[in-house]
């Protein structure tokens, strides 16, 4: 019996592994032509200033409209794109497109609100990344203060000196910098103060667990204090309830982003949101 059980378990794992390999091959194959076929689009999610209730920024989030697969979310393809290196050209497209869109909104007379772009480690480490950013701004005619780059802890903790040098150049050029998904990586607190950061984004896993127990509350409260002492504005990610908003506001969190305010929306809906701000 034990033997049978073992065999069944083995079969189970094997078929799950097969499914994973098939999925990866499928995504990798379709990714090859996705850019040239114009299958990517940007959605935008606002973040809201806790004090004024106004839109403080819009995060550009990539979506993939694959004719056979439908609307593919980033969790399904960003990892594969990172492994294959394709993320570099995809990331460049996102940067150029986000800058172009931000400028187009400004030209349409909408309020000037910064757009945030997620940067993957592989993309950031490319020689010439900093120049690529300034190139995208120039091509769009967008002043640098309207672009924010979101970097992850794991990106920042590898080759710290090189990362700091690149961040300084971006910062001196006027680009704002955020640390994304804070708390999920392994930040060295002693290094953290060396990065020229404008925003610290508390990962949504902490926000989700925050009101369930005292330690959950204390962790978020400490992150807010830590971020402020580093000179950052604090953004809480994944805010879904009024209770979460209330707690965060009381504890001095500066901005919130999450389904409570809005899901990520297509460009036209984002424009309407900006219009409502004017
Ligand atoms: P992220 O940068 O941390 O973005 C926030 C993610 O949380 C988004 O998922 C957003 O839709 C989701 N979210 C926002 N508010 C809530 C909420 O209240 N509840 C819940 N459950 N989720 C919420 P999305 O768009 O699926 O993106 C997932 C991740 O994929 C992003 O996490 C980012 O790491 C990556 N990503 C997205 N676009 C890009 C891109 O253009 N380039 C790179 N390199 N990565 C990207
Ligand atoms: Mg982000
Ligand atoms: Mg995040
Ligand atoms: Mg994330």
Tab-separated table of C-alpha atoms and ligand atoms in Angstrom:
chain	number	residue	atom	x	y	z
A	1	UNK	CA	0.000	0.000	0.000
A	2	UNK	CA	2.736	2.372	0.989
A	3	UNK	CA	4.411	1.607	-2.295
A	4	UNK	CA	1.250	2.432	-4.243
A	5	UNK	CA	0.874	5.675	-2.380
A	6	UNK	CA	4.426	6.566	-3.216
A	7	UNK	CA	3.905	5.828	-6.864
A	8	UNK	CA	0.747	7.929	-7.010
A	9	UNK	CA	2.529	10.794	-5.363
A	10	UNK	CA	5.352	10.533	-7.849
A	11	UNK	CA	2.860	10.598	-10.713
A	12	UNK	CA	1.195	13.626	-9.197
A	13	UNK	CA	4.426	15.586	-8.963
A	14	UNK	CA	5.463	14.542	-12.450
A	15	UNK	CA	2.258	15.748	-14.043
A	16	UNK	CA	2.440	19.005	-12.137
A	17	UNK	CA	6.003	19.508	-13.308
A	18	UNK	CA	4.948	18.715	-16.859
A	19	UNK	CA	2.207	21.280	-16.651
A	20	UNK	CA	4.697	23.853	-15.435
A	21	UNK	CA	7.128	23.132	-18.255
A	22	UNK	CA	4.299	23.280	-20.801
A	23	UNK	CA	3.112	26.616	-19.417
A	24	UNK	CA	6.617	28.047	-19.518
A	25	UNK	CA	7.206	26.852	-23.088
A	26	UNK	CA	3.850	28.284	-24.114
A	27	UNK	CA	4.542	31.690	-22.570
A	28	UNK	CA	8.121	31.784	-23.804
A	29	UNK	CA	7.015	30.995	-27.340
A	30	UNK	CA	4.254	33.587	-27.442
A	31	UNK	CA	6.523	36.195	-25.806
A	32	UNK	CA	8.946	36.013	-28.702
A	33	UNK	CA	6.729	38.071	-31.019
A	34	UNK	CA	4.632	39.932	-28.485
A	35	UNK	CA	6.453	43.261	-28.761
A	36	UNK	CA	6.645	43.348	-32.542
A	37	UNK	CA	2.961	42.466	-32.733
A	38	UNK	CA	2.055	45.253	-30.363
A	39	UNK	CA	0.381	42.952	-27.833
A	40	UNK	CA	1.376	44.847	-24.682
A	41	UNK	CA	-0.671	47.616	-23.121
A	42	UNK	CA	-0.284	49.671	-19.990
A	43	UNK	CA	-2.910	49.876	-17.274
A	44	UNK	CA	-2.691	52.543	-14.609
A	45	UNK	CA	-3.463	52.427	-10.906
A	46	UNK	CA	-3.714	55.665	-8.920
A	47	UNK	CA	-2.332	56.216	-5.472
A	48	UNK	CA	-4.048	58.674	-3.213
A	49	UNK	CA	-2.655	61.236	-0.794
A	50	UNK	CA	-4.066	60.354	2.655
A	51	UNK	CA	-4.363	64.001	3.727
A	52	UNK	CA	-5.852	65.595	0.617
A	53	UNK	CA	-7.591	62.584	-0.932
A	54	UNK	CA	-6.158	63.555	-4.311
A	55	UNK	CA	-4.360	61.416	-6.882
A	56	UNK	CA	-0.642	61.655	-6.087
A	57	UNK	CA	0.623	59.391	-8.844
A	58	UNK	CA	-0.254	56.671	-11.329
A	59	UNK	CA	1.612	53.365	-11.492
A	60	UNK	CA	1.978	51.880	-14.967
A	61	UNK	CA	1.296	48.136	-14.869
A	62	UNK	CA	1.856	46.032	-17.959
A	63	UNK	CA	-0.819	43.790	-19.461
A	64	UNK	CA	-0.461	41.367	-22.343
A	65	UNK	CA	-3.313	40.974	-24.823
A	66	UNK	CA	-2.345	37.638	-26.324
A	67	UNK	CA	-4.810	36.624	-29.084
A	68	UNK	CA	-4.956	32.960	-27.981
A	69	UNK	CA	-4.493	33.361	-24.227
A	70	UNK	CA	-6.558	36.498	-23.694
A	71	UNK	CA	-5.525	39.114	-21.136
A	72	UNK	CA	-2.385	37.820	-19.440
A	73	UNK	CA	-1.413	39.285	-16.049
A	74	UNK	CA	2.239	40.103	-15.277
A	75	UNK	CA	2.624	37.356	-12.676
A	76	UNK	CA	2.225	34.875	-15.524
A	77	UNK	CA	4.913	36.277	-17.823
A	78	UNK	CA	7.276	38.749	-16.074
A	79	UNK	CA	9.201	35.886	-14.432
A	80	UNK	CA	9.667	34.087	-17.746
A	81	UNK	CA	10.646	37.352	-19.442
A	82	UNK	CA	13.234	37.905	-16.720
A	83	UNK	CA	14.704	34.411	-17.115
A	84	UNK	CA	14.959	34.665	-20.896
A	85	UNK	CA	16.252	38.246	-20.820
A	86	UNK	CA	13.320	39.475	-22.880
A	87	UNK	CA	12.390	41.734	-19.952
A	88	UNK	CA	15.066	44.177	-21.130
A	89	UNK	CA	13.259	45.096	-24.353
A	90	UNK	CA	9.834	44.823	-22.716
A	91	UNK	CA	10.984	47.116	-19.913
A	92	UNK	CA	12.306	49.627	-22.415
A	93	UNK	CA	8.946	49.614	-24.176
A	94	UNK	CA	7.154	50.243	-20.856
A	95	UNK	CA	9.451	53.159	-20.076
A	96	UNK	CA	9.011	54.803	-23.469
A	97	UNK	CA	5.261	54.204	-23.511
A	98	UNK	CA	4.702	55.470	-19.957
A	99	UNK	CA	6.645	58.682	-20.683
A	100	UNK	CA	4.774	59.189	-23.949
A	101	UNK	CA	1.424	58.673	-22.214
A	102	UNK	CA	2.265	61.016	-19.335
A	103	UNK	CA	3.216	63.730	-21.809
A	104	UNK	CA	0.068	63.115	-23.899
A	105	UNK	CA	-2.102	63.649	-20.799
A	106	UNK	CA	-0.266	66.870	-20.031
A	107	UNK	CA	-0.736	68.033	-23.628
A	108	UNK	CA	-4.453	67.302	-23.268
A	109	UNK	CA	-4.537	69.775	-20.387
A	110	UNK	CA	-4.971	67.196	-17.629
A	111	UNK	CA	-3.352	67.725	-14.197
A	112	UNK	CA	0.376	67.015	-14.165
A	113	UNK	CA	0.743	63.883	-12.107
A	114	UNK	CA	3.816	61.649	-12.058
A	115	UNK	CA	3.786	58.174	-13.587
A	116	UNK	CA	5.644	55.311	-11.880
A	117	UNK	CA	7.339	52.524	-13.829
A	118	UNK	CA	8.483	49.163	-12.436
A	119	UNK	CA	12.059	48.272	-13.277
A	120	UNK	CA	13.355	44.712	-13.195
A	121	UNK	CA	16.831	43.927	-11.892
A	122	UNK	CA	18.014	42.607	-15.215
A	123	UNK	CA	16.918	45.799	-16.953
A	124	UNK	CA	18.494	48.065	-14.330
A	125	UNK	CA	21.826	46.250	-14.539
A	126	UNK	CA	22.133	46.780	-18.307
A	127	UNK	CA	24.968	49.134	-19.147
A	128	UNK	CA	23.351	52.321	-20.369
A	129	UNK	CA	20.138	51.971	-18.383
A	130	UNK	CA	20.447	55.482	-16.955
A	131	UNK	CA	20.930	56.924	-20.444
A	132	UNK	CA	17.948	54.907	-21.636
A	133	UNK	CA	15.784	56.587	-18.988
A	134	UNK	CA	16.925	60.084	-19.928
A	135	UNK	CA	16.493	59.159	-23.592
A	136	UNK	CA	12.884	58.086	-23.002
A	137	UNK	CA	12.140	61.351	-21.165
A	138	UNK	CA	13.689	63.406	-23.925
A	139	UNK	CA	11.922	61.516	-26.702
A	140	UNK	CA	8.598	62.128	-24.960
A	141	UNK	CA	9.399	65.708	-23.989
A	142	UNK	CA	8.506	64.831	-20.406
A	143	UNK	CA	10.188	66.715	-17.530
A	144	UNK	CA	11.999	64.188	-15.312
A	145	UNK	CA	10.021	65.137	-12.205
A	146	UNK	CA	6.998	63.334	-13.683
A	147	UNK	CA	8.753	59.979	-13.839
A	148	UNK	CA	9.221	57.653	-10.875
A	149	UNK	CA	11.076	54.366	-11.001
A	150	UNK	CA	10.104	51.505	-8.685
A	151	UNK	CA	13.022	49.303	-7.693
A	152	UNK	CA	12.854	46.167	-5.579
A	153	UNK	CA	14.931	45.430	-2.502
A	154	UNK	CA	16.621	42.451	-4.148
A	155	UNK	CA	17.686	44.642	-7.076
A	156	UNK	CA	19.141	47.211	-4.694
A	157	UNK	CA	21.000	44.783	-2.473
A	158	UNK	CA	23.136	43.357	-5.293
A	159	UNK	CA	26.197	45.409	-6.270
A	160	UNK	CA	25.138	48.118	-3.829
A	161	UNK	CA	27.779	50.670	-4.854
A	162	UNK	CA	26.940	50.375	-8.547
A	163	UNK	CA	23.232	50.663	-7.819
A	164	UNK	CA	23.761	53.746	-5.658
A	165	UNK	CA	25.846	55.396	-8.382
A	166	UNK	CA	23.130	54.800	-10.983
A	167	UNK	CA	20.409	55.961	-8.587
A	168	UNK	CA	22.323	59.170	-7.878
A	169	UNK	CA	22.566	59.961	-11.592
A	170	UNK	CA	18.834	59.403	-12.014
A	171	UNK	CA	18.069	61.491	-8.944
A	172	UNK	CA	20.333	64.337	-10.052
A	173	UNK	CA	18.510	64.294	-13.376
A	174	UNK	CA	15.220	64.816	-11.514
A	175	UNK	CA	13.763	61.295	-11.578
A	176	UNK	CA	12.082	60.100	-8.362
A	177	UNK	CA	12.916	56.710	-6.905
A	178	UNK	CA	10.867	54.222	-4.897
A	179	UNK	CA	11.612	50.996	-3.118
A	180	UNK	CA	8.799	48.587	-4.097
A	181	UNK	CA	7.380	45.613	-2.153
A	182	UNK	CA	9.268	46.745	0.931
A	183	UNK	CA	9.630	44.049	3.559
A	184	UNK	CA	9.535	41.063	1.200
A	185	UNK	CA	13.244	41.067	0.331
A	186	UNK	CA	16.317	41.107	2.487
A	187	UNK	CA	17.235	44.730	2.986
A	188	UNK	CA	20.287	45.518	4.983
A	189	UNK	CA	19.136	48.365	7.176
A	190	UNK	CA	22.633	49.824	7.248
A	191	UNK	CA	22.672	50.040	3.438
A	192	UNK	CA	19.151	51.386	3.184
A	193	UNK	CA	20.134	54.865	4.332
A	194	UNK	CA	22.679	55.152	1.524
A	195	UNK	CA	20.099	54.943	-1.262
A	196	UNK	CA	18.644	58.243	-2.504
A	197	UNK	CA	14.996	57.179	-2.104
A	198	UNK	CA	11.866	59.309	-2.332
A	199	UNK	CA	9.227	56.677	-1.582
A	200	UNK	CA	8.975	53.492	0.392
A	201	UNK	CA	6.129	51.200	-0.684
A	202	UNK	CA	5.000	48.808	2.035
A	203	UNK	CA	4.226	45.455	0.428
A	204	UNK	CA	0.587	44.478	0.372
A	205	UNK	CA	1.179	41.282	2.372
A	206	UNK	CA	1.838	43.463	5.447
A	207	UNK	CA	-1.226	45.578	4.805
A	208	UNK	CA	-3.341	42.441	4.401
A	209	UNK	CA	-2.227	40.984	7.752
A	210	UNK	CA	-2.000	44.303	9.552
A	211	UNK	CA	-5.280	44.364	11.453
A	212	UNK	CA	-5.363	40.672	12.392
A	213	UNK	CA	-3.073	40.935	15.392
A	214	UNK	CA	-0.840	43.261	17.414
A	215	UNK	CA	2.447	42.149	15.818
A	216	UNK	CA	0.938	42.841	12.378
A	217	UNK	CA	0.069	46.374	13.436
A	218	UNK	CA	3.456	46.923	15.040
A	219	UNK	CA	5.335	45.828	11.905
A	220	UNK	CA	3.531	48.330	9.716
A	221	UNK	CA	3.896	51.092	12.310
A	222	UNK	CA	7.663	50.406	12.461
A	223	UNK	CA	7.959	50.449	8.675
A	224	UNK	CA	6.300	53.876	8.577
A	225	UNK	CA	8.689	55.190	11.248
A	226	UNK	CA	11.703	53.653	9.523
A	227	UNK	CA	10.703	55.057	6.126
A	228	UNK	CA	10.152	58.520	7.529
A	229	UNK	CA	13.499	58.473	9.292
A	230	UNK	CA	15.080	57.684	5.910
A	231	UNK	CA	13.346	60.774	4.517
A	232	UNK	CA	10.855	58.818	2.403
A	233	UNK	CA	7.162	59.301	1.830
A	234	UNK	CA	5.319	56.115	2.685
A	235	UNK	CA	2.945	54.420	0.282
A	236	UNK	CA	0.890	51.443	1.489
A	237	UNK	CA	0.126	48.915	-1.267
A	238	UNK	CA	-2.940	46.715	-1.518
A	239	UNK	CA	-5.288	48.779	0.630
A	240	UNK	CA	-8.713	47.162	0.265
A	241	UNK	CA	-10.760	48.264	3.294
A	242	UNK	CA	-11.773	51.453	5.107
A	243	UNK	CA	-10.370	49.981	8.332
A	244	UNK	CA	-6.959	49.608	6.732
A	245	UNK	CA	-7.137	53.155	5.406
A	246	UNK	CA	-8.111	54.432	8.866
A	247	UNK	CA	-5.266	52.675	10.635
A	248	UNK	CA	-2.677	53.740	8.059
A	249	UNK	CA	-3.798	57.367	8.148
A	250	UNK	CA	-3.680	57.440	11.950
A	251	UNK	CA	-0.162	56.017	11.907
A	252	UNK	CA	1.059	58.726	9.526
A	253	UNK	CA	1.176	56.816	6.234
A	254	UNK	CA	1.365	59.402	3.423
A	255	UNK	CA	-0.294	57.684	0.465
A	256	UNK	CA	-2.301	54.583	-0.267
A	257	UNK	CA	-2.726	52.448	-3.347
A	258	UNK	CA	-5.211	49.621	-3.648
A	259	UNK	CA	-8.565	48.306	-4.768
A	260	UNK	CA	-10.302	50.519	-2.161
A	261	UNK	CA	-9.480	53.525	-4.360
A	262	UNK	CA	-9.236	51.867	-7.761
A	263	UNK	CA	-8.062	48.765	-9.556
A	264	UNK	CA	-5.519	49.256	-12.332
A	265	UNK	CA	-7.512	50.647	-15.291
A	266	UNK	CA	-6.957	51.118	-19.038
A	267	UNK	CA	-5.667	54.418	-20.364
A	268	UNK	CA	-9.076	56.002	-21.102
A	269	UNK	CA	-10.359	55.331	-17.573
A	270	UNK	CA	-7.126	56.721	-16.142
A	271	UNK	CA	-7.628	59.892	-18.201
A	272	UNK	CA	-11.144	60.234	-16.746
A	273	UNK	CA	-9.677	59.913	-13.268
A	274	UNK	CA	-7.199	62.688	-14.034
A	275	UNK	CA	-9.987	64.781	-15.505
A	276	UNK	CA	-11.965	64.446	-12.269
A	277	UNK	CA	-8.926	65.842	-10.442
A	278	UNK	CA	-8.803	69.038	-12.454
B	1	LIG	P1	3.798	45.734	-8.009
B	1	LIG	O1	4.720	46.670	-8.702
B	1	LIG	O2	3.964	45.587	-6.547
B	1	LIG	O3	2.339	46.244	-8.385
B	1	LIG	C1	1.224	46.126	-7.533
B	1	LIG	C2	0.411	44.916	-7.869
B	1	LIG	O4	-0.594	44.750	-6.864
B	1	LIG	C3	-0.358	45.021	-9.180
B	1	LIG	O5	-0.470	43.718	-9.716
B	1	LIG	C4	-1.716	45.515	-8.731
B	1	LIG	O6	-2.760	45.210	-9.628
B	1	LIG	C5	-1.869	44.756	-7.446
B	1	LIG	N1	-2.774	45.434	-6.525
B	1	LIG	C6	-2.953	46.763	-6.356
B	1	LIG	N2	-3.839	47.038	-5.393
B	1	LIG	C7	-4.256	45.832	-4.914
B	1	LIG	C8	-5.195	45.455	-3.884
B	1	LIG	O7	-5.822	46.274	-3.211
B	1	LIG	N3	-5.355	44.110	-3.667
B	1	LIG	C9	-4.683	43.190	-4.386
B	1	LIG	N4	-4.914	41.901	-4.122
B	1	LIG	N5	-3.794	43.505	-5.366
B	1	LIG	C10	-3.581	44.824	-5.620
B	1	LIG	P2	-0.143	43.399	-11.229
B	1	LIG	O8	-0.544	44.541	-12.126
B	1	LIG	O9	-0.673	42.055	-11.531
B	1	LIG	O10	1.441	43.362	-11.238
B	1	LIG	C11	2.127	42.410	-10.474
B	1	LIG	C12	3.600	42.694	-10.451
B	1	LIG	O11	4.155	42.533	-11.757
B	1	LIG	C13	3.943	44.122	-10.045
B	1	LIG	O12	3.897	44.256	-8.645
B	1	LIG	C14	5.339	44.251	-10.619
B	1	LIG	O13	6.272	43.653	-9.765
B	1	LIG	C15	5.233	43.421	-11.874
B	1	LIG	N6	5.035	44.332	-13.026
B	1	LIG	C16	3.909	44.889	-13.485
B	1	LIG	N7	4.163	45.683	-14.566
B	1	LIG	C17	5.504	45.623	-14.744
B	1	LIG	C18	6.401	46.238	-15.693
B	1	LIG	O14	6.028	47.034	-16.553
B	1	LIG	N8	7.739	45.903	-15.585
B	1	LIG	C19	8.198	45.059	-14.609
B	1	LIG	N9	9.510	44.797	-14.558
B	1	LIG	N10	7.387	44.483	-13.716
B	1	LIG	C20	6.054	44.769	-13.778
B	2	LIG	MG1	5.317	48.542	-8.369
B	3	LIG	MG1	4.683	46.498	-5.037
B	4	LIG	MG1	4.600	43.130	-6.295
